Tab-separated table of C-alpha atoms in Angstrom:
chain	number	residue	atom	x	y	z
A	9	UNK	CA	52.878	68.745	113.997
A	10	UNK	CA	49.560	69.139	112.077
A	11	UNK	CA	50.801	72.371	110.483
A	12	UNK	CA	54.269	70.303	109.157
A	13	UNK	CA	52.831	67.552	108.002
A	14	UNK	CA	50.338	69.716	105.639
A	15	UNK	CA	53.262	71.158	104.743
A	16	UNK	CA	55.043	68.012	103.799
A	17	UNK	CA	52.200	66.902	101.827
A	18	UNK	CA	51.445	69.826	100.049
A	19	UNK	CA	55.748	69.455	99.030
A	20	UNK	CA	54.846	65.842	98.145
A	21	UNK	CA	51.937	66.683	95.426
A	22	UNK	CA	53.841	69.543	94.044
A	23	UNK	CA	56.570	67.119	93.583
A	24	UNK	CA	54.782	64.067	91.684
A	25	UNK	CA	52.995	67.060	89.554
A	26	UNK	CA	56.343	68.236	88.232
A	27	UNK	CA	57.962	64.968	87.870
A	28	UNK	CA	55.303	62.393	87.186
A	29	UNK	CA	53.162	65.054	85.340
A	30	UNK	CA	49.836	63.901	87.634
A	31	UNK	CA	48.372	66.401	89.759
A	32	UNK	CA	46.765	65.767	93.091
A	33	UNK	CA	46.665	69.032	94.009
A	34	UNK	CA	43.005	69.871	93.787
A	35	UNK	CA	41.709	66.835	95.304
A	36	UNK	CA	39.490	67.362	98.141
A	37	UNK	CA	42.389	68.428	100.917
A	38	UNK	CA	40.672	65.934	103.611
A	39	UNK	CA	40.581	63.071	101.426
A	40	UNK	CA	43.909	63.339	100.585
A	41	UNK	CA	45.190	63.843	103.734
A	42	UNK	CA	43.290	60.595	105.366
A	43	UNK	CA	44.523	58.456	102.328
A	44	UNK	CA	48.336	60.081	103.036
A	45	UNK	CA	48.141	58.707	106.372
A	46	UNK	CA	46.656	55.803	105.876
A	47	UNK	CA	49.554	54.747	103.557
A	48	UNK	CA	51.764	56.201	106.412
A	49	UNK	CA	50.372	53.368	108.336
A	50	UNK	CA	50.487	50.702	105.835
A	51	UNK	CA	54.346	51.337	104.501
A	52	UNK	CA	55.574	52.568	108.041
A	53	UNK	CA	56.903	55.423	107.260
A	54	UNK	CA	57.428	57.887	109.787
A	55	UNK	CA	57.262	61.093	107.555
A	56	UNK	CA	55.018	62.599	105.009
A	57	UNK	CA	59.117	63.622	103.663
A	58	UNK	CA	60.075	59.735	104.086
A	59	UNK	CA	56.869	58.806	101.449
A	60	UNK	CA	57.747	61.546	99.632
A	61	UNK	CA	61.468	60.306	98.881
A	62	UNK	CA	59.796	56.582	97.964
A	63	UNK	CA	57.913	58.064	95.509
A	64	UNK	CA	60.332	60.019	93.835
A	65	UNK	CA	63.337	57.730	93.541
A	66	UNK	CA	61.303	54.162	92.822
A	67	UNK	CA	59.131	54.463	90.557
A	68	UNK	CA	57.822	51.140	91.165
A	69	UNK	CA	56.803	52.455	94.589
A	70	UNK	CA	54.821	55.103	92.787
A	71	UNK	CA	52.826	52.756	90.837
A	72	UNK	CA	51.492	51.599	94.275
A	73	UNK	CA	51.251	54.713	95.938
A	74	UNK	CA	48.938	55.637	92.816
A	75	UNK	CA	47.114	52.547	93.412
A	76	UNK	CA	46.318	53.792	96.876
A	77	UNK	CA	45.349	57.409	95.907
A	78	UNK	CA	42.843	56.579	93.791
A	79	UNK	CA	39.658	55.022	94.913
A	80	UNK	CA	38.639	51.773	92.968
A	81	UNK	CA	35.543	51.258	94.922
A	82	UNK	CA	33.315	49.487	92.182
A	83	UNK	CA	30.630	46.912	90.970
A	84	UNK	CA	29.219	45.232	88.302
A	85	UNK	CA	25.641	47.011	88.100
A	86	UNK	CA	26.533	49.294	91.229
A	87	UNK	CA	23.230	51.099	92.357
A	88	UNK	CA	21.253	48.926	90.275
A	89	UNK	CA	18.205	51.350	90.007
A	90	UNK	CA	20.669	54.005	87.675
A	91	UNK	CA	21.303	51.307	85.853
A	92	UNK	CA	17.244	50.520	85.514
A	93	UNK	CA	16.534	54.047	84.968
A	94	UNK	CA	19.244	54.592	81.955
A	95	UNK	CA	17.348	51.246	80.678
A	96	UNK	CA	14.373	52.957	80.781
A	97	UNK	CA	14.559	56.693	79.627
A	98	UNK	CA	17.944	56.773	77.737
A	99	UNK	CA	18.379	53.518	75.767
A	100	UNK	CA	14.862	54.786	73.660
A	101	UNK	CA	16.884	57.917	72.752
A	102	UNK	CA	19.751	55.850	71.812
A	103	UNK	CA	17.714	53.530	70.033
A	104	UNK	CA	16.962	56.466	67.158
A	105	UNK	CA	20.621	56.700	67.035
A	106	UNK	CA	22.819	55.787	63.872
A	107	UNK	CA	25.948	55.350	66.105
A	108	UNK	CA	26.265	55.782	69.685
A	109	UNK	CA	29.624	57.164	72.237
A	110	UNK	CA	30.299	56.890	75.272
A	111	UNK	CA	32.943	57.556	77.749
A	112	UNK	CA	32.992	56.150	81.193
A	113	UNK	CA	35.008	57.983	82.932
A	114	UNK	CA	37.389	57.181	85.710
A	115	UNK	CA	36.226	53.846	84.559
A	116	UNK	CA	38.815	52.140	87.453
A	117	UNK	CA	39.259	47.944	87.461
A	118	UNK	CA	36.077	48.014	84.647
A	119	UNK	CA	32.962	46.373	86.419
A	120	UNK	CA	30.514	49.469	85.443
A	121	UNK	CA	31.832	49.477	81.762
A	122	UNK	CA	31.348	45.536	81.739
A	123	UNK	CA	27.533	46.771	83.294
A	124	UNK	CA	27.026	48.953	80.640
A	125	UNK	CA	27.996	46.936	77.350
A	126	UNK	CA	25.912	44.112	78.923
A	127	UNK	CA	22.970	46.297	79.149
A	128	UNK	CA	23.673	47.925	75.506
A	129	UNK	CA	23.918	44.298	74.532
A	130	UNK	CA	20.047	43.392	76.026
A	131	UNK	CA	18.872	46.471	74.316
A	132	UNK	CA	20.163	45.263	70.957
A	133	UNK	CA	22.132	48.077	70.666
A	134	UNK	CA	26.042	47.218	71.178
A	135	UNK	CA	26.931	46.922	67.803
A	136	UNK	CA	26.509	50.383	66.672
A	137	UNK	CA	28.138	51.828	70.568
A	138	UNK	CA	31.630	51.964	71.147
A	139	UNK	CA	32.361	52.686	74.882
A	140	UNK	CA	35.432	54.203	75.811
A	141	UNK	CA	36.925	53.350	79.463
A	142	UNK	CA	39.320	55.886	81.122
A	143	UNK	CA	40.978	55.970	84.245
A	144	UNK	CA	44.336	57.928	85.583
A	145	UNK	CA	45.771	54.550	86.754
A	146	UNK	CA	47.280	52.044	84.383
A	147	UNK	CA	47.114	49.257	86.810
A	148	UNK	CA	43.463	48.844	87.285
A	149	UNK	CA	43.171	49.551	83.288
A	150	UNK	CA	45.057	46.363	82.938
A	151	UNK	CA	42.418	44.350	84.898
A	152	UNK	CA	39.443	46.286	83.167
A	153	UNK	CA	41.082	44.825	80.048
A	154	UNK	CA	41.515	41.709	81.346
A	155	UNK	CA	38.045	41.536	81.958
A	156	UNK	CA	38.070	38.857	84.641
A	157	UNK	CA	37.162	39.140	88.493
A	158	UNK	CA	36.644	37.155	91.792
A	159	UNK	CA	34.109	34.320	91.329
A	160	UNK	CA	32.739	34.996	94.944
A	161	UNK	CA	31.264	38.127	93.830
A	162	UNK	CA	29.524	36.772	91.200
A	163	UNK	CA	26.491	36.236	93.586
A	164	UNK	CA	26.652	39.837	94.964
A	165	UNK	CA	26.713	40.919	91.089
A	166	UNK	CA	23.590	38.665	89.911
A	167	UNK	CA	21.317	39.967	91.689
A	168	UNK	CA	22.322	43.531	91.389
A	169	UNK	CA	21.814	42.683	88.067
A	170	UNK	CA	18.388	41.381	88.437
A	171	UNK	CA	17.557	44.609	90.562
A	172	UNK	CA	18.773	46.536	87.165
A	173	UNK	CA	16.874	45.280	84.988
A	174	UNK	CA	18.806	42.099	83.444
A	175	UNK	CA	16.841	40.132	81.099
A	176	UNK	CA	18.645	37.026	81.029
A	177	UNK	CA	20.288	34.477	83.159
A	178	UNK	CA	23.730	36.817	84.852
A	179	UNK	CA	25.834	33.308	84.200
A	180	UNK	CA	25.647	33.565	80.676
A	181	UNK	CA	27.994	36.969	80.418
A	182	UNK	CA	31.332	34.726	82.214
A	183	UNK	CA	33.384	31.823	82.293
A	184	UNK	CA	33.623	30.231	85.692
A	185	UNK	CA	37.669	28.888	86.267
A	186	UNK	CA	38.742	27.877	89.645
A	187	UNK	CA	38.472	30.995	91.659
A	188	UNK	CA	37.786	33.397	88.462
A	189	UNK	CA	34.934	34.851	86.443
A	190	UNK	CA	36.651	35.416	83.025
A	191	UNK	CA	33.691	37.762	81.038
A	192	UNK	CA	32.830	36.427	77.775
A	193	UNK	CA	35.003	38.286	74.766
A	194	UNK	CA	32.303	39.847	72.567
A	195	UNK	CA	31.837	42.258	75.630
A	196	UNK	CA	35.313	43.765	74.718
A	197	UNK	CA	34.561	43.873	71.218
A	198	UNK	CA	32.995	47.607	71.405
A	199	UNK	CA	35.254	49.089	73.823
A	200	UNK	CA	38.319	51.059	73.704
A	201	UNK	CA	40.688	51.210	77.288
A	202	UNK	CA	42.819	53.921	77.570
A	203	UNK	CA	44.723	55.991	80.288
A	204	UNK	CA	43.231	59.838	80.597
A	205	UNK	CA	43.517	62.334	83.399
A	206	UNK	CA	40.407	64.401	84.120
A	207	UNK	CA	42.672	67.047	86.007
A	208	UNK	CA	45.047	67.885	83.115
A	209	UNK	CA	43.981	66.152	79.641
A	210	UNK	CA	41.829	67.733	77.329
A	211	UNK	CA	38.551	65.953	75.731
A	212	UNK	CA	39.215	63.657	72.660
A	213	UNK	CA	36.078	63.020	70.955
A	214	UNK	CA	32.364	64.188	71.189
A	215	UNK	CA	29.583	62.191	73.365
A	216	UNK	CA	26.650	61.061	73.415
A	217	UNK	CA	26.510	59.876	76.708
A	218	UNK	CA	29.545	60.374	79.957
A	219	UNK	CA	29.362	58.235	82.507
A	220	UNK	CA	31.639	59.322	85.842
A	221	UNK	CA	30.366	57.939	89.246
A	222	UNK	CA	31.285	59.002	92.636
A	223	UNK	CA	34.574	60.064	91.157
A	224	UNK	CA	33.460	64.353	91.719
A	225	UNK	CA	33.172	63.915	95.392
A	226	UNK	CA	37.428	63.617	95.612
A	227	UNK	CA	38.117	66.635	94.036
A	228	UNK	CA	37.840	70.231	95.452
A	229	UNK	CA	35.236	73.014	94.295
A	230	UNK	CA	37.795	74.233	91.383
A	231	UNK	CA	38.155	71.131	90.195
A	232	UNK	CA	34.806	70.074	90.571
A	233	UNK	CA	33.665	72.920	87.932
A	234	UNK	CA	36.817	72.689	85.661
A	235	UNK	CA	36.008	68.910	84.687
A	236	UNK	CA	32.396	69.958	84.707
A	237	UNK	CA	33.026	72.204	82.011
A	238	UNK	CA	35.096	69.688	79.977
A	239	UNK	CA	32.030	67.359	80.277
A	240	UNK	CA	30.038	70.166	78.931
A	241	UNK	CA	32.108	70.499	76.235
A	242	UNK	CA	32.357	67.232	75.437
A	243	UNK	CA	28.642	66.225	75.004
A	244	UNK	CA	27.137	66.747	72.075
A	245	UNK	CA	23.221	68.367	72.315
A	246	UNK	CA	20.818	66.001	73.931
A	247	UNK	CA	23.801	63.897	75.409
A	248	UNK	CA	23.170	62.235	78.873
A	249	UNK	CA	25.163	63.104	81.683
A	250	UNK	CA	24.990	60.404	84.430
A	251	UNK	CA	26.702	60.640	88.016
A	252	UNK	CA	27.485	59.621	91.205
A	253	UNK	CA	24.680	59.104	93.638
A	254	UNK	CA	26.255	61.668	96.050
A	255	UNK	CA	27.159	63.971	93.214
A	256	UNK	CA	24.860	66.915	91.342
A	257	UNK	CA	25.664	69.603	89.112
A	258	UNK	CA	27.821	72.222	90.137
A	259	UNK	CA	26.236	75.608	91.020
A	260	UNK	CA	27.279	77.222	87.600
A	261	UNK	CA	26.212	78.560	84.455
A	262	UNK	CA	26.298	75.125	83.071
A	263	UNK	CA	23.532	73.695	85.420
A	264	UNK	CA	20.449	75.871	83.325
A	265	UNK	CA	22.231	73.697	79.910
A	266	UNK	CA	20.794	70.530	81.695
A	267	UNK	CA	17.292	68.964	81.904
A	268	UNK	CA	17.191	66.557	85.009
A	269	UNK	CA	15.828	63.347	83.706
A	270	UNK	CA	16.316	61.213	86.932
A	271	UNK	CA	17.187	63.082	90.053
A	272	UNK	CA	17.960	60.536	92.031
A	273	UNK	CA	19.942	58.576	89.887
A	274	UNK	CA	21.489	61.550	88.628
A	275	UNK	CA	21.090	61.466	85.199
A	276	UNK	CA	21.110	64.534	83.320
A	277	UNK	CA	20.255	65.987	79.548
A	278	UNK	CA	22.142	68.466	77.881
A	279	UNK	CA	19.195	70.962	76.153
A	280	UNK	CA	21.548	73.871	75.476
Protein backbone atom coordinates (compact mmCIF):
# COMPACT_ATOMS: atom_id res chain seq x y z
CA UNK A 1 0.00 0.00 0.00
CA UNK A 2 3.03 2.18 0.97
CA UNK A 3 4.68 1.47 -2.40
CA UNK A 4 1.13 2.78 -4.34
CA UNK A 5 0.55 5.52 -2.57
CA UNK A 6 4.28 6.92 -3.31
CA UNK A 7 3.39 6.17 -6.48
CA UNK A 8 0.22 8.15 -6.54
CA UNK A 9 1.91 11.04 -5.13
CA UNK A 10 4.81 11.14 -7.11
CA UNK A 11 1.74 11.10 -10.32
CA UNK A 12 0.14 13.94 -8.32
CA UNK A 13 3.36 16.43 -8.29
CA UNK A 14 4.25 15.59 -11.78
CA UNK A 15 0.79 16.56 -12.58
CA UNK A 16 0.41 20.15 -10.83
CA UNK A 17 4.16 20.75 -12.34
CA UNK A 18 2.88 20.38 -15.89
CA UNK A 19 -0.39 21.99 -15.46
CA UNK A 20 -0.10 24.56 -12.72
CA UNK A 21 3.61 25.20 -13.67
CA UNK A 22 4.68 24.76 -9.63
CA UNK A 23 6.93 22.08 -8.82
CA UNK A 24 6.90 20.10 -5.63
CA UNK A 25 8.97 17.66 -6.77
CA UNK A 26 12.17 18.31 -4.90
CA UNK A 27 10.70 18.99 -1.64
CA UNK A 28 12.00 16.95 1.08
CA UNK A 29 10.06 13.41 0.10
CA UNK A 30 9.00 12.96 3.98
CA UNK A 31 7.62 16.26 4.36
CA UNK A 32 5.64 15.98 1.56
CA UNK A 33 4.38 12.83 2.14
CA UNK A 34 3.17 13.68 5.96
CA UNK A 35 1.53 16.97 4.62
CA UNK A 36 -0.22 14.60 1.63
CA UNK A 37 -1.74 12.65 4.26
CA UNK A 38 -2.54 14.95 6.49
CA UNK A 39 -4.79 16.67 3.87
CA UNK A 40 -6.00 13.04 3.18
CA UNK A 41 -7.34 13.31 6.62
CA UNK A 42 -8.67 16.71 6.58
CA UNK A 43 -10.67 16.51 2.97
CA UNK A 44 -11.49 12.68 3.42
CA UNK A 45 -10.33 11.48 0.63
CA UNK A 46 -9.60 8.00 0.36
CA UNK A 47 -6.83 8.18 -2.39
CA UNK A 48 -3.67 10.01 -3.06
CA UNK A 49 -5.58 9.56 -7.03
CA UNK A 50 -8.97 11.02 -5.42
CA UNK A 51 -6.75 14.45 -4.23
CA UNK A 52 -5.13 14.27 -7.21
CA UNK A 53 -8.42 14.61 -9.44
CA UNK A 54 -9.55 17.73 -6.89
CA UNK A 55 -6.68 19.41 -7.73
CA UNK A 56 -6.71 19.15 -11.25
CA UNK A 57 -10.30 19.85 -12.21
CA UNK A 58 -11.11 22.81 -9.39
CA UNK A 59 -8.88 25.03 -9.32
CA UNK A 60 -10.33 26.61 -6.40
CA UNK A 61 -9.48 23.38 -4.57
CA UNK A 62 -5.90 23.95 -5.60
CA UNK A 63 -5.64 27.27 -4.10
CA UNK A 64 -6.23 25.40 -0.77
CA UNK A 65 -4.33 22.47 -1.33
CA UNK A 66 -1.39 25.10 -1.95
CA UNK A 67 -2.32 26.69 1.18
CA UNK A 68 -1.68 23.42 2.93
CA UNK A 69 1.65 22.55 1.17
CA UNK A 70 3.33 25.33 2.13
CA UNK A 71 4.28 26.02 5.65
CA UNK A 72 3.24 29.56 6.97
CA UNK A 73 4.65 29.01 10.35
CA UNK A 74 5.63 32.72 11.27
CA UNK A 75 6.06 35.73 13.74
CA UNK A 76 6.51 39.13 14.12
CA UNK A 77 10.27 39.25 15.46
CA UNK A 78 10.49 35.28 15.36
CA UNK A 79 13.79 34.23 17.22
CA UNK A 80 14.18 37.56 18.55
CA UNK A 81 18.02 37.26 19.17
CA UNK A 82 18.59 37.15 14.90
CA UNK A 83 16.72 39.89 14.90
CA UNK A 84 19.13 41.59 17.82
CA UNK A 85 22.13 40.36 16.16
CA UNK A 86 21.25 41.85 12.46
CA UNK A 87 20.61 45.12 14.78
CA UNK A 88 23.84 44.87 15.92
CA UNK A 89 26.48 43.80 13.23
CA UNK A 90 24.56 44.46 9.92
CA UNK A 91 22.49 47.67 10.27
CA UNK A 92 26.29 49.59 10.81
CA UNK A 93 27.17 48.18 7.35
CA UNK A 94 23.96 49.32 6.02
CA UNK A 95 24.23 52.49 7.62
CA UNK A 96 27.37 53.48 5.05
CA UNK A 97 24.97 52.55 2.43
CA UNK A 98 23.50 55.06 -0.25
CA UNK A 99 20.51 52.70 -0.90
CA UNK A 100 19.79 49.48 0.59
CA UNK A 101 17.79 45.84 -0.99
CA UNK A 102 16.46 43.35 0.34
CA UNK A 103 14.50 40.32 -0.43
CA UNK A 104 12.76 38.25 2.12
CA UNK A 105 12.19 35.37 0.76
CA UNK A 106 9.36 32.94 1.09
CA UNK A 107 8.19 35.92 2.98
CA UNK A 108 4.57 33.82 3.70
CA UNK A 109 1.43 35.90 5.59
CA UNK A 110 4.34 38.94 6.16
CA UNK A 111 5.05 39.14 10.03
CA UNK A 112 9.07 38.91 9.52
CA UNK A 113 8.96 41.58 6.66
CA UNK A 114 6.65 43.79 9.02
CA UNK A 115 9.83 42.82 11.75
CA UNK A 116 12.24 43.96 9.52
CA UNK A 117 10.92 47.45 8.16
CA UNK A 118 10.15 48.17 11.86
CA UNK A 119 13.65 47.57 12.79
CA UNK A 120 15.05 49.51 9.52
CA UNK A 121 12.65 52.14 10.72
CA UNK A 122 14.44 52.36 14.57
CA UNK A 123 17.72 52.43 12.83
CA UNK A 124 16.73 55.48 10.79
CA UNK A 125 17.30 53.75 7.87
CA UNK A 126 13.85 52.81 5.99
CA UNK A 127 13.77 55.50 3.74
CA UNK A 128 16.64 54.70 1.61
CA UNK A 129 15.61 50.37 1.87
CA UNK A 130 13.11 48.96 -0.20
CA UNK A 131 12.26 45.36 0.94
CA UNK A 132 10.91 43.05 -1.38
CA UNK A 133 8.48 40.15 0.03
CA UNK A 134 8.13 36.88 -1.98
CA UNK A 135 6.33 33.88 -1.45
CA UNK A 136 4.99 30.93 -3.98
CA UNK A 137 1.44 31.39 -2.55
CA UNK A 138 -0.79 34.27 -3.52
CA UNK A 139 -3.08 33.80 -0.65
CA UNK A 140 -0.89 34.53 2.24
CA UNK A 141 0.67 37.49 -0.08
CA UNK A 142 -2.73 38.98 0.13
CA UNK A 143 -2.65 39.09 3.99
CA UNK A 144 1.13 40.22 4.02
CA UNK A 145 -0.32 43.12 2.02
CA UNK A 146 -3.01 43.60 4.05
CA UNK A 147 -0.82 44.05 6.77
CA UNK A 148 -3.23 43.27 9.59
CA UNK A 149 -3.24 40.21 12.12
CA UNK A 150 -4.94 38.69 15.27
CA UNK A 151 -4.96 41.19 18.18
CA UNK A 152 -4.33 38.23 20.68
CA UNK A 153 -0.94 37.86 19.43
CA UNK A 154 -0.04 41.14 19.87
CA UNK A 155 1.21 40.23 23.45
CA UNK A 156 3.22 37.18 22.21
CA UNK A 157 4.76 39.75 19.52
CA UNK A 158 5.70 42.66 22.14
CA UNK A 159 7.79 41.10 23.92
CA UNK A 160 9.55 39.22 21.24
CA UNK A 161 10.07 42.49 20.23
CA UNK A 162 11.53 43.73 23.38
CA UNK A 163 13.82 40.51 23.40
CA UNK A 164 15.01 41.96 19.77
CA UNK A 165 15.98 44.86 20.51
CA UNK A 166 12.81 47.31 20.05
CA UNK A 167 13.39 50.74 21.12
CA UNK A 168 10.04 51.98 21.50
CA UNK A 169 6.69 51.18 22.88
CA UNK A 170 5.47 47.72 20.29
CA UNK A 171 1.77 49.57 20.36
CA UNK A 172 2.84 52.35 18.46
CA UNK A 173 3.54 50.19 14.99
CA UNK A 174 -0.72 49.08 14.91
CA UNK A 175 -4.14 50.03 15.10
CA UNK A 176 -6.13 48.04 17.59
CA UNK A 177 -10.02 47.28 15.91
CA UNK A 178 -12.20 44.79 17.54
CA UNK A 179 -10.35 41.58 17.18
CA UNK A 180 -7.55 43.09 14.67
CA UNK A 181 -4.11 44.68 14.72
CA UNK A 182 -4.19 46.74 11.45
CA UNK A 183 -0.08 47.86 11.13
CA UNK A 184 0.34 51.43 10.64
CA UNK A 185 0.72 52.36 6.62
CA UNK A 186 4.16 54.00 6.41
CA UNK A 187 5.44 50.36 7.12
CA UNK A 188 4.20 49.45 3.54
CA UNK A 189 5.58 52.43 2.10
CA UNK A 190 9.16 50.70 1.30
CA UNK A 191 8.03 47.40 0.33
CA UNK A 192 7.22 45.70 -2.80
CA UNK A 193 4.86 42.11 -2.52
CA UNK A 194 5.12 39.93 -5.19
CA UNK A 195 4.57 36.16 -6.07
CA UNK A 196 8.15 34.26 -6.92
CA UNK A 197 9.01 30.60 -6.90
CA UNK A 198 12.44 29.69 -5.52
CA UNK A 199 12.21 26.21 -7.39
CA UNK A 200 11.74 27.53 -10.95
CA UNK A 201 12.09 31.53 -11.21
CA UNK A 202 15.18 33.12 -11.85
CA UNK A 203 16.64 36.17 -9.61
CA UNK A 204 15.30 39.71 -10.50
CA UNK A 205 17.46 42.21 -9.01
CA UNK A 206 20.82 42.33 -7.02
CA UNK A 207 20.96 42.29 -2.97
CA UNK A 208 22.25 43.57 -0.41
CA UNK A 209 20.83 41.55 2.07
CA UNK A 210 18.31 37.89 1.54
CA UNK A 211 16.44 36.98 4.15
CA UNK A 212 14.83 33.13 3.86
CA UNK A 213 14.05 31.40 7.26
CA UNK A 214 13.37 27.86 7.92
CA UNK A 215 12.09 27.69 4.39
CA UNK A 216 15.64 25.25 3.20
CA UNK A 217 14.74 22.57 5.59
CA UNK A 218 11.49 21.49 3.04
CA UNK A 219 13.38 21.02 0.17
CA UNK A 220 15.69 18.04 -0.76
CA UNK A 221 19.66 18.17 -1.10
CA UNK A 222 19.31 19.26 -5.00
CA UNK A 223 17.23 21.77 -4.26
CA UNK A 224 18.80 22.85 -1.29
CA UNK A 225 22.10 23.79 -3.43
CA UNK A 226 20.22 24.98 -6.62
CA UNK A 227 18.46 27.95 -4.64
CA UNK A 228 21.71 28.28 -2.78
CA UNK A 229 23.37 29.14 -5.81
CA UNK A 230 20.66 31.61 -6.97
CA UNK A 231 21.19 33.34 -3.57
CA UNK A 232 24.78 33.46 -4.43
CA UNK A 233 24.14 34.97 -7.42
CA UNK A 234 21.94 37.27 -6.32
CA UNK A 235 23.98 39.07 -3.56
CA UNK A 236 26.04 41.55 -4.41
CA UNK A 237 29.84 41.48 -2.52
CA UNK A 238 29.58 42.00 1.17
CA UNK A 239 25.74 41.16 1.08
CA UNK A 240 24.30 39.37 4.23
CA UNK A 241 22.86 36.14 3.96
CA UNK A 242 20.56 35.36 6.96
CA UNK A 243 18.72 31.89 7.63
CA UNK A 244 16.78 29.64 9.35
CA UNK A 245 17.88 28.62 12.79
CA UNK A 246 17.97 24.92 11.71
CA UNK A 247 19.50 25.80 8.38
CA UNK A 248 23.52 26.35 7.37
CA UNK A 249 25.25 26.55 4.24
CA UNK A 250 25.27 23.81 2.00
CA UNK A 251 28.47 21.70 1.77
CA UNK A 252 29.58 23.38 -1.60
CA UNK A 253 31.92 25.50 -3.28
CA UNK A 254 29.85 28.41 -2.30
CA UNK A 255 30.33 27.93 1.55
CA UNK A 256 34.43 29.26 1.34
CA UNK A 257 32.46 32.74 -0.55
CA UNK A 258 30.94 33.31 3.01
CA UNK A 259 32.31 34.83 6.26
CA UNK A 260 30.08 33.59 9.25
CA UNK A 261 29.17 36.67 11.12
CA UNK A 262 26.68 35.05 13.64
CA UNK A 263 26.64 31.31 13.77
CA UNK A 264 23.94 30.85 15.64
CA UNK A 265 21.69 33.13 14.19
CA UNK A 266 22.88 32.21 10.94
CA UNK A 267 23.86 35.14 9.41
CA UNK A 268 26.33 35.06 6.79
CA UNK A 269 28.74 37.58 4.57
CA UNK A 270 29.44 37.16 1.14
CA UNK A 271 33.58 37.99 0.86
CA UNK A 272 34.03 36.43 -2.57
Amino acid sequence: MNELEDIEIQLLLEGIFNYYGLDFRRYAPVAIKRRIQNILYLEKLATVSALQAKVLHDRAFFEQFLGYMTVNVTAMFRDPSFYLTFRQKVIPLFKTYPFVRIWCAGCSTGEEVYSLAILLHEEEIYHRCRIYATDINETVLKTAKAGIFPLRLMQEYTQYYLQAGGKQSFSEYYTAAYDRAIFRAFLKENIVFAQHNLVCDRSFNEFNAILCRNVLIYFNQSLQQQVHKLFYESLCLFGILGLGNQETLPLSQRERYYKQLAGRERLYQKIS
